[in-house]
Short mmCIF file of C-alpha atoms and ligand atoms in Angstrom, two decimals:
data_model
loop_
_atom_site.label_atom_id
_atom_site.label_comp_id
_atom_site.label_asym_id
_atom_site.label_seq_id
_atom_site.Cartn_x
_atom_site.Cartn_y
_atom_site.Cartn_z
CA MET A 156 135.85 77.32 84.68
CA PRO A 157 134.05 79.40 82.12
CA ALA A 158 133.82 83.00 82.63
CA ILE A 159 131.55 85.98 81.33
CA GLU A 160 133.36 87.41 78.53
CA SER A 161 131.21 90.21 77.25
CA ALA A 162 127.93 92.08 78.24
CA GLU A 163 126.64 94.18 75.45
CA VAL A 164 123.49 96.09 75.47
CA LEU A 165 121.48 96.31 72.40
CA VAL A 166 118.75 99.17 71.92
CA THR A 167 116.29 98.56 68.95
CA GLY A 168 113.07 100.15 67.79
CA ALA A 169 112.04 97.07 65.73
CA GLY A 170 108.18 97.45 66.25
CA ARG A 171 108.62 99.55 69.24
CA ASN A 172 111.64 100.16 71.65
CA PHE A 173 113.35 97.45 73.46
CA VAL A 174 116.49 97.11 75.23
CA THR A 175 118.39 93.69 75.36
CA LEU A 176 121.28 92.42 77.42
CA ARG A 177 123.60 89.89 75.69
CA LEU A 178 125.90 87.93 77.62
CA ARG A 179 128.80 85.75 76.11
CA THR A 180 130.79 83.29 78.02
CA SER A 181 134.42 82.30 77.45
CA ASP A 182 133.30 78.98 75.97
CA GLY A 183 130.85 80.85 73.36
CA VAL A 184 127.52 80.38 75.23
CA VAL A 185 125.18 83.24 74.69
CA GLY A 186 122.32 84.41 76.99
CA LEU A 187 119.73 87.10 76.50
CA GLY A 188 117.88 89.21 78.95
CA ASP A 189 115.13 91.85 78.62
CA ALA A 190 115.91 95.20 80.02
CA THR A 191 113.06 97.46 78.59
CA LEU A 192 111.52 99.88 80.79
CA ASN A 193 108.76 101.70 78.66
CA GLY A 194 109.53 105.22 78.31
CA ARG A 195 112.82 105.25 80.20
CA GLU A 196 114.56 102.78 78.18
CA LEU A 197 118.08 104.55 78.02
CA ALA A 198 118.15 104.84 81.71
CA VAL A 199 118.38 101.18 82.06
CA ALA A 200 120.77 100.86 79.02
CA SER A 201 123.21 103.33 80.90
CA TYR A 202 122.76 101.54 84.19
CA LEU A 203 123.82 98.31 82.37
CA ARG A 204 126.40 99.71 80.45
CA ASP A 205 128.18 102.09 82.59
CA HIS A 206 127.82 100.36 85.87
CA VAL A 207 127.05 96.68 85.57
CA ALA A 208 128.91 95.28 82.46
CA PRO A 209 132.21 96.15 83.73
CA LEU A 210 131.63 94.07 86.92
CA LEU A 211 130.31 91.08 84.98
CA VAL A 212 133.05 90.55 82.76
CA GLY A 213 135.13 87.54 84.43
CA ARG A 214 132.41 86.41 86.86
CA ASP A 215 131.33 82.80 86.70
CA PRO A 216 128.07 82.65 84.79
CA ALA A 217 126.96 79.76 86.92
CA ARG A 218 126.65 81.74 90.09
CA ILE A 219 123.17 83.30 89.41
CA GLU A 220 122.21 83.77 93.02
CA ASP A 221 125.51 85.13 94.10
CA THR A 222 125.27 87.58 91.01
CA TRP A 223 121.95 88.62 91.76
CA GLN A 224 122.91 89.26 95.40
CA TYR A 225 125.92 90.97 94.36
CA LEU A 226 124.11 93.50 92.28
CA TYR A 227 121.15 94.15 94.67
CA ARG A 228 122.84 94.43 97.90
CA GLY A 229 126.14 95.43 96.34
CA ALA A 230 124.67 98.81 94.94
CA TYR A 231 123.46 99.96 98.65
CA TRP A 232 120.71 101.76 96.63
CA ARG A 233 118.07 99.18 96.39
CA ARG A 234 114.73 98.35 94.49
CA GLY A 235 113.23 101.02 91.99
CA PRO A 236 112.31 100.13 88.27
CA VAL A 237 115.55 100.98 86.69
CA THR A 238 118.08 99.04 89.15
CA MET A 239 115.69 95.93 89.30
CA THR A 240 115.03 95.89 85.38
CA ALA A 241 118.81 95.88 85.00
CA ILE A 242 119.15 93.09 87.51
CA SER A 243 116.63 91.17 85.93
CA ALA A 244 118.11 91.27 82.44
CA VAL A 245 121.43 89.96 83.96
CA ASP A 246 119.59 87.25 85.89
CA VAL A 247 117.46 86.19 82.87
CA ALA A 248 120.62 86.08 80.81
CA LEU A 249 122.35 83.74 83.21
CA TRP A 250 119.38 81.37 83.41
CA ASP A 251 119.39 81.10 79.69
CA ILE A 252 123.09 80.42 79.79
CA LYS A 253 122.74 77.78 82.31
CA ALA A 254 119.76 76.24 80.43
CA ARG A 255 121.61 76.05 77.25
CA VAL A 256 124.54 74.55 79.01
CA ALA A 257 122.41 71.99 80.52
CA GLY A 258 120.50 71.45 76.59
CA LEU A 259 117.12 71.94 78.57
CA PRO A 260 114.33 74.30 78.13
CA LEU A 261 114.62 76.66 81.21
CA TYR A 262 111.24 75.32 82.81
CA GLN A 263 112.88 72.10 83.22
CA LEU A 264 115.49 73.66 85.61
CA LEU A 265 112.59 75.35 87.42
CA GLY A 266 111.02 72.03 88.20
CA GLY A 267 109.40 71.08 84.98
CA SER A 268 105.93 71.71 83.51
CA SER A 269 102.89 71.65 86.09
CA ARG A 270 100.53 72.29 83.29
CA LEU A 271 99.94 71.54 79.38
CA GLY A 272 100.16 75.44 78.58
CA CYS A 273 99.64 78.69 80.08
CA ARG A 274 96.13 80.20 79.43
CA ALA A 275 96.43 83.50 78.03
CA TYR A 276 93.93 86.59 77.75
CA ALA A 277 93.59 88.87 75.19
CA HIS A 278 92.86 92.58 74.90
CA ALA A 279 89.67 93.45 73.14
CA SER A 280 88.58 97.11 72.88
CA GLY A 281 86.23 99.52 70.87
CA ARG A 282 85.29 103.29 70.63
CA ASP A 283 81.72 102.09 71.13
CA LEU A 284 79.88 98.92 72.07
CA PRO A 285 79.42 97.47 68.49
CA GLU A 286 83.13 97.87 67.77
CA LEU A 287 84.07 96.51 71.29
CA PHE A 288 81.80 93.39 70.52
CA ASP A 289 83.38 92.90 67.04
CA SER A 290 86.81 93.06 68.65
CA ILE A 291 85.77 90.18 71.36
CA ARG A 292 84.50 88.14 68.54
CA ARG A 293 87.48 88.33 66.47
CA HIS A 294 89.87 87.46 69.50
CA LEU A 295 87.58 84.43 70.30
CA GLU A 296 88.06 83.34 66.60
CA LEU A 297 91.94 83.37 67.16
CA GLY A 298 91.29 80.92 69.88
CA TYR A 299 91.54 83.00 73.08
CA ARG A 300 89.46 81.72 76.02
CA ALA A 301 89.64 84.91 78.24
CA ILE A 302 89.16 88.40 77.21
CA ARG A 303 90.28 91.90 78.79
CA VAL A 304 87.51 94.43 78.04
CA GLN A 305 88.11 98.03 77.41
CA ALA A 306 85.85 100.85 75.78
CA ALA A 307 86.01 104.57 75.07
CA VAL A 308 84.26 106.42 77.82
CA PRO A 309 81.82 108.87 76.31
CA GLY A 310 83.18 112.34 76.44
CA VAL A 311 86.70 111.20 77.54
CA GLU A 312 88.97 111.55 74.53
CA ALA A 313 91.72 108.93 74.32
CA THR A 314 90.48 106.57 76.90
CA TYR A 315 93.26 104.14 78.28
CA GLY A 316 93.31 100.70 76.45
CA VAL A 317 91.34 101.59 73.51
CA ALA A 318 92.89 100.78 69.98
CA PRO A 319 92.63 103.35 67.25
CA GLY A 320 90.01 101.60 64.94
CA GLY A 321 91.04 97.98 65.03
CA ALA A 322 94.85 98.60 65.07
CA PRO A 323 96.93 97.08 67.80
CA TYR A 324 96.84 99.04 70.93
CA GLU A 325 100.09 100.49 71.86
CA PRO A 326 100.20 103.22 74.82
CA ALA A 327 103.75 104.63 74.12
CA THR A 328 103.93 107.50 71.43
CA ARG A 329 106.91 108.29 69.47
CA GLY A 330 108.17 112.00 69.96
CA THR A 331 110.18 114.23 72.29
CA ALA A 332 107.20 114.63 74.93
CA PRO A 333 104.46 112.69 76.34
CA VAL A 334 101.17 113.06 74.69
CA GLU A 335 98.77 114.52 77.27
CA SER A 336 95.25 113.15 77.75
CA ARG A 337 92.31 114.08 79.85
CA TRP A 338 90.30 112.14 82.31
CA ASP A 339 86.93 112.21 83.81
CA THR A 340 86.49 109.65 86.95
CA GLY A 341 82.74 110.52 87.23
CA ALA A 342 82.02 109.69 83.38
CA TYR A 343 84.25 106.58 83.87
CA LEU A 344 82.23 105.15 87.02
CA ARG A 345 78.82 106.00 85.06
CA PHE A 346 79.97 104.26 82.12
CA ALA A 347 82.16 101.26 83.01
CA PRO A 348 79.48 98.98 84.85
CA ALA A 349 77.01 99.31 82.09
CA MET A 350 79.62 98.47 79.36
CA LEU A 351 80.72 95.52 81.20
CA HIS A 352 77.08 94.17 82.05
CA ALA A 353 76.38 94.65 78.34
CA VAL A 354 79.40 92.46 77.38
CA ARG A 355 78.31 89.70 79.62
CA GLU A 356 74.78 89.84 78.37
CA GLU A 357 76.02 89.59 74.74
CA PHE A 358 78.59 86.80 75.38
CA GLY A 359 77.12 84.59 78.23
CA PRO A 360 77.93 83.80 81.61
CA ALA A 361 80.85 81.46 80.71
CA LEU A 362 83.46 83.64 79.03
CA PRO A 363 86.15 84.79 81.37
CA LEU A 364 86.39 88.63 81.20
CA LEU A 365 88.77 91.11 82.78
CA HIS A 366 88.96 94.93 82.99
CA ASP A 367 91.64 97.27 83.87
CA ALA A 368 91.02 100.52 85.76
CA HIS A 369 94.88 101.78 85.40
CA HIS A 370 95.44 103.10 88.86
CA ARG A 371 92.99 106.00 88.55
CA LEU A 372 90.28 105.60 91.38
CA SER A 373 90.40 106.46 95.11
CA PRO A 374 89.68 103.45 97.62
CA SER A 375 85.94 104.37 97.98
CA GLU A 376 85.57 104.85 94.07
CA ALA A 377 87.26 101.65 93.36
CA ALA A 378 84.99 99.86 96.18
CA SER A 379 81.88 100.95 94.70
CA LEU A 380 82.88 100.01 91.22
CA ALA A 381 84.05 96.65 92.44
CA ARG A 382 80.87 96.11 94.15
CA SER A 383 78.65 97.14 90.98
CA LEU A 384 80.46 94.56 88.96
CA GLU A 385 79.71 91.77 91.10
CA PRO A 386 76.80 90.64 88.95
CA VAL A 387 79.26 90.59 85.92
CA GLY A 388 81.53 87.92 87.34
CA LEU A 389 84.88 89.38 86.16
CA LEU A 390 87.85 86.89 86.25
CA TRP A 391 89.46 90.06 87.68
CA LEU A 392 89.44 93.83 88.09
CA GLU A 393 92.96 95.51 87.42
CA ASP A 394 94.94 98.35 89.12
CA VAL A 395 91.67 100.00 90.69
CA THR A 396 93.88 102.20 93.03
CA PRO A 397 97.61 103.51 92.59
CA VAL A 398 99.77 100.71 93.30
CA GLU A 399 102.37 102.05 95.87
CA ASP A 400 99.66 102.56 98.41
CA GLN A 401 99.32 98.95 99.17
CA THR A 402 96.81 99.39 101.89
CA ALA A 403 94.37 101.45 99.83
CA LEU A 404 93.18 97.75 98.73
CA ARG A 405 91.65 96.98 102.06
CA LEU A 406 88.59 99.16 101.69
CA VAL A 407 88.08 97.50 98.23
CA ARG A 408 88.62 94.04 99.45
CA SER A 409 86.32 94.28 102.29
CA SER A 410 83.57 95.76 100.34
CA SER A 411 83.42 93.50 97.32
CA THR A 412 83.89 89.91 96.24
CA THR A 413 84.89 91.07 92.57
CA PRO A 414 88.43 89.31 92.13
CA LEU A 415 91.29 91.73 92.04
CA ALA A 416 94.70 92.11 90.42
CA ILE A 417 97.71 94.54 90.72
CA GLY A 418 101.16 94.61 90.39
CA GLU A 419 102.49 95.16 86.79
CA THR A 420 104.59 98.38 87.96
CA LEU A 421 105.88 96.57 91.24
CA ASN A 422 109.56 95.72 91.30
CA SER A 423 110.36 93.84 94.38
CA ILE A 424 108.91 91.42 96.97
CA TRP A 425 108.98 94.18 99.35
CA ASP A 426 106.62 96.13 97.29
CA CYS A 427 103.91 93.50 97.28
CA GLN A 428 104.61 92.10 101.00
CA VAL A 429 101.46 93.76 102.50
CA ILE A 430 99.06 93.09 99.36
CA LEU A 431 100.05 89.32 99.51
CA ALA A 432 100.25 88.70 103.31
CA GLU A 433 96.94 90.30 103.73
CA ARG A 434 95.41 88.51 100.73
CA LEU A 435 94.38 91.83 99.18
CA VAL A 436 94.47 90.60 95.66
CA ASP A 437 93.58 87.25 94.02
CA TYR A 438 96.37 87.57 91.06
CA ILE A 439 99.87 89.17 91.27
CA ARG A 440 100.92 90.93 88.15
CA VAL A 441 104.70 91.44 88.59
CA SER A 442 106.95 90.63 85.67
CA VAL A 443 110.21 88.85 85.20
CA THR A 444 111.27 91.91 83.28
CA HIS A 445 110.65 94.36 86.01
CA ALA A 446 110.85 92.60 89.20
CA GLY A 447 114.16 91.06 89.37
CA GLY A 448 114.33 88.13 87.00
CA ILE A 449 113.45 84.56 87.43
CA THR A 450 115.35 84.45 90.84
CA HIS A 451 113.19 87.01 92.38
CA LEU A 452 110.01 86.30 90.67
CA ARG A 453 110.37 82.71 92.05
CA ARG A 454 110.34 84.19 95.59
CA ILE A 455 107.32 86.55 94.96
CA MET A 456 105.37 83.74 93.48
CA ALA A 457 106.30 81.35 96.46
CA LEU A 458 105.19 83.87 99.03
CA ALA A 459 102.00 84.40 96.79
CA GLU A 460 101.27 80.92 96.82
CA LEU A 461 101.36 80.76 100.51
CA TYR A 462 98.43 83.21 100.67
CA GLY A 463 96.30 81.60 97.95
CA VAL A 464 97.35 84.41 95.36
CA ARG A 465 97.89 83.25 91.76
CA ALA A 466 100.29 84.52 88.96
CA GLY A 467 98.57 87.00 86.40
CA MET A 468 101.97 88.22 85.01
CA HIS A 469 102.21 91.19 82.77
CA GLY A 470 102.50 90.74 79.14
CA ALA A 471 102.12 93.88 77.21
CA THR A 472 104.09 94.75 74.00
CA ASP A 473 106.58 96.41 76.24
CA ILE A 474 107.74 93.04 77.60
CA SER A 475 109.95 91.94 74.81
CA PRO A 476 109.84 88.30 73.24
CA VAL A 477 112.89 87.75 75.53
CA GLY A 478 111.02 88.74 78.66
CA LEU A 479 107.78 86.92 77.77
CA ALA A 480 109.67 83.70 77.18
CA ALA A 481 111.19 84.01 80.36
CA THR A 482 107.88 84.58 81.94
CA LEU A 483 106.35 81.51 80.11
CA HIS A 484 108.96 79.21 81.54
CA LEU A 485 108.27 80.36 84.89
CA ALA A 486 104.56 80.29 84.30
CA LEU A 487 104.64 76.75 83.17
CA ALA A 488 106.63 75.46 86.30
CA ILE A 489 105.04 77.15 89.32
CA PRO A 490 102.08 75.57 90.91
CA ASN A 491 100.12 78.97 91.32
CA PHE A 492 99.90 80.14 87.80
CA GLY A 493 96.54 81.77 87.08
CA ILE A 494 96.31 83.41 83.59
CA GLN A 495 99.03 85.20 81.21
CA GLU A 496 98.48 88.55 79.53
CA HIS A 497 99.12 88.35 75.79
CA MET A 498 99.37 91.30 73.24
CA PRO A 499 100.99 89.95 70.07
CA HIS A 500 104.05 91.78 69.07
CA ALA A 501 104.33 93.77 65.87
CA PRO A 502 105.78 92.04 62.69
CA ALA A 503 109.18 94.09 63.04
CA THR A 504 109.35 92.77 66.57
CA GLU A 505 108.89 89.10 65.40
CA ASP A 506 111.51 89.41 62.76
CA ALA A 507 114.21 90.73 65.13
CA PHE A 508 113.50 88.01 67.71
CA ALA A 509 113.03 84.35 66.57
CA HIS A 510 111.02 82.53 69.32
CA ALA A 511 110.35 78.93 70.30
CA TYR A 512 107.08 80.13 72.14
CA THR A 513 103.81 79.21 70.45
CA PHE A 514 100.14 80.35 70.92
CA GLU A 515 97.57 77.61 70.20
CA ASN A 516 94.09 77.21 71.38
CA GLY A 517 94.21 80.03 73.84
CA ASP A 518 97.37 78.81 75.54
CA LEU A 519 100.86 80.26 75.33
CA HIS A 520 103.78 77.50 75.65
CA PRO A 521 107.56 78.49 76.01
CA GLY A 522 108.49 75.58 73.73
CA ASP A 523 111.22 72.89 74.16
CA ALA A 524 114.55 74.90 72.59
CA PRO A 525 117.44 74.92 75.22
CA GLY A 526 117.43 78.16 77.40
CA LEU A 527 114.78 80.63 76.73
CA GLY A 528 114.24 79.71 73.06
CA VAL A 529 114.77 83.08 71.90
CA GLU A 530 117.47 84.31 69.26
CA LEU A 531 118.02 88.10 68.51
CA ASP A 532 118.72 88.76 64.95
CA GLU A 533 120.97 91.81 65.04
CA VAL A 534 120.62 92.72 61.61
CA ALA A 535 116.82 92.81 61.61
CA ALA A 536 117.09 94.67 64.87
CA ALA A 537 119.25 97.37 63.43
CA ARG A 538 116.91 98.11 60.61
CA HIS A 539 114.91 99.89 63.06
CA PRO A 540 116.65 102.38 65.38
CA TYR A 541 115.55 103.56 68.54
CA ALA A 542 113.39 106.65 68.60
CA ALA A 543 112.23 108.40 72.00
CA ALA A 544 108.76 107.44 72.79
CA TYR A 545 106.73 108.29 75.97
CA LEU A 546 103.65 106.78 77.99
CA PRO A 547 100.98 109.54 78.14
CA VAL A 548 100.61 112.01 80.91
CA ASN A 549 96.93 112.19 82.19
CA ARG A 550 95.12 115.50 83.43
CA LEU A 551 91.83 116.33 84.92
CA ALA A 552 89.68 118.79 83.33
CA ASP A 553 91.10 121.57 85.50
CA GLY A 554 94.52 120.49 84.42
CA THR A 555 95.68 118.79 87.53
CA VAL A 556 98.04 115.88 86.68
CA HIS A 557 96.21 112.58 87.50
CA ASP A 558 97.53 108.84 87.47
CA TRP A 559 97.60 107.60 83.98
C1 GCO B 846 98.43 95.99 80.85
C2 GCO B 846 99.21 97.40 81.16
C3 GCO B 846 99.90 98.10 80.05
C4 GCO B 846 100.48 99.16 80.51
C5 GCO B 846 101.94 99.17 79.80
C6 GCO B 846 102.85 100.25 80.24
O1 GCO B 846 97.65 95.71 81.75
O2 GCO B 846 98.85 95.42 79.92
O3 GCO B 846 98.35 98.25 81.90
O4 GCO B 846 99.10 98.48 78.78
O5 GCO B 846 99.84 100.54 80.35
O6 GCO B 846 102.56 98.04 79.81
O7 GCO B 846 104.06 100.10 79.73
MG1 MG B 847 97.26 96.68 83.47
#
């Protein structure tokens, strides 16, 4: 019986910071897992190096479910982003190994493809409406058929989701402390509906549009925004309220028919149990990287399917190419796929992670290479060392810390 021979944790700053777990078996098969937790990368690296790698060596790589349960129940301390990102990385690396041993792309082990490709949405943004319209046009020219729309709120410096002058958007900034931004909910609520109505007017009724409120509203503010956006016909309105308060969505849901999405920061099935069972959203955004890997995400998606909720999985740049590949294999296979977020990675990231997944005509496809279809080029990765980077901290005008 082959055994796991080594478990290495590789930290790189190729394009941005990424943590990758590399498992190697006694018969020479290598599997990769994404362990990147934006702004808290080294905590997961230590969890894996200090507490998980020693337990993996000697184990049977084929026993994926048993290893998942061993790490989850066996730690006593359950859930939470650090633990679940670490377990995800192990789980994905083991699925990669299993599929490579079988000589099949991972999606074949998950039931085979249910669709031709996974429809992706792009991020368009602008510091004003003309810049936003240009950004939408550029993404349509690239082939995207669904667009997330964010624009600078007049009077609010550094609005969430707005790229600096056409450059790709990346919320984490390098440095020893987070950048602090200021937030004004009133200004946002006065501006956002007009901005989204203007986009709908300019681009016509058929283009699927999405918008992210990034956890900043109270239930009544969120309900009134969702209601005012009904004529825009969004594909989804994302993260209207802080996500840990699952029942906050009840008021929003009962007040409006605007489709809702939530879940990129959730990390277990228990965190979305109420949201799913009460059908409080239309799309659930948990990621393979942060919510327990393929093994656990499959369960969440099966529960979601029961309640008519579709997958709209997180795909920001802090999901590494390894994490994105894992997401795409699952997305291709499950019956209740909805749409996949896509923020292309920086050239240095592409150099460090060669991948079989492709983007064509607005769709992502995981490709047909065995396993995940991702190879890590250690030399290219080592050219860019890790440097501390943080997500912003958000404050109100009077200095109170607010949700970012
Ligand atoms: C999204 C997200 C991201 C997050 C980022 C944090 O919808 O893609 O909101 O932009 O802010 O992934 O790490
Ligand atoms: Mg989001």
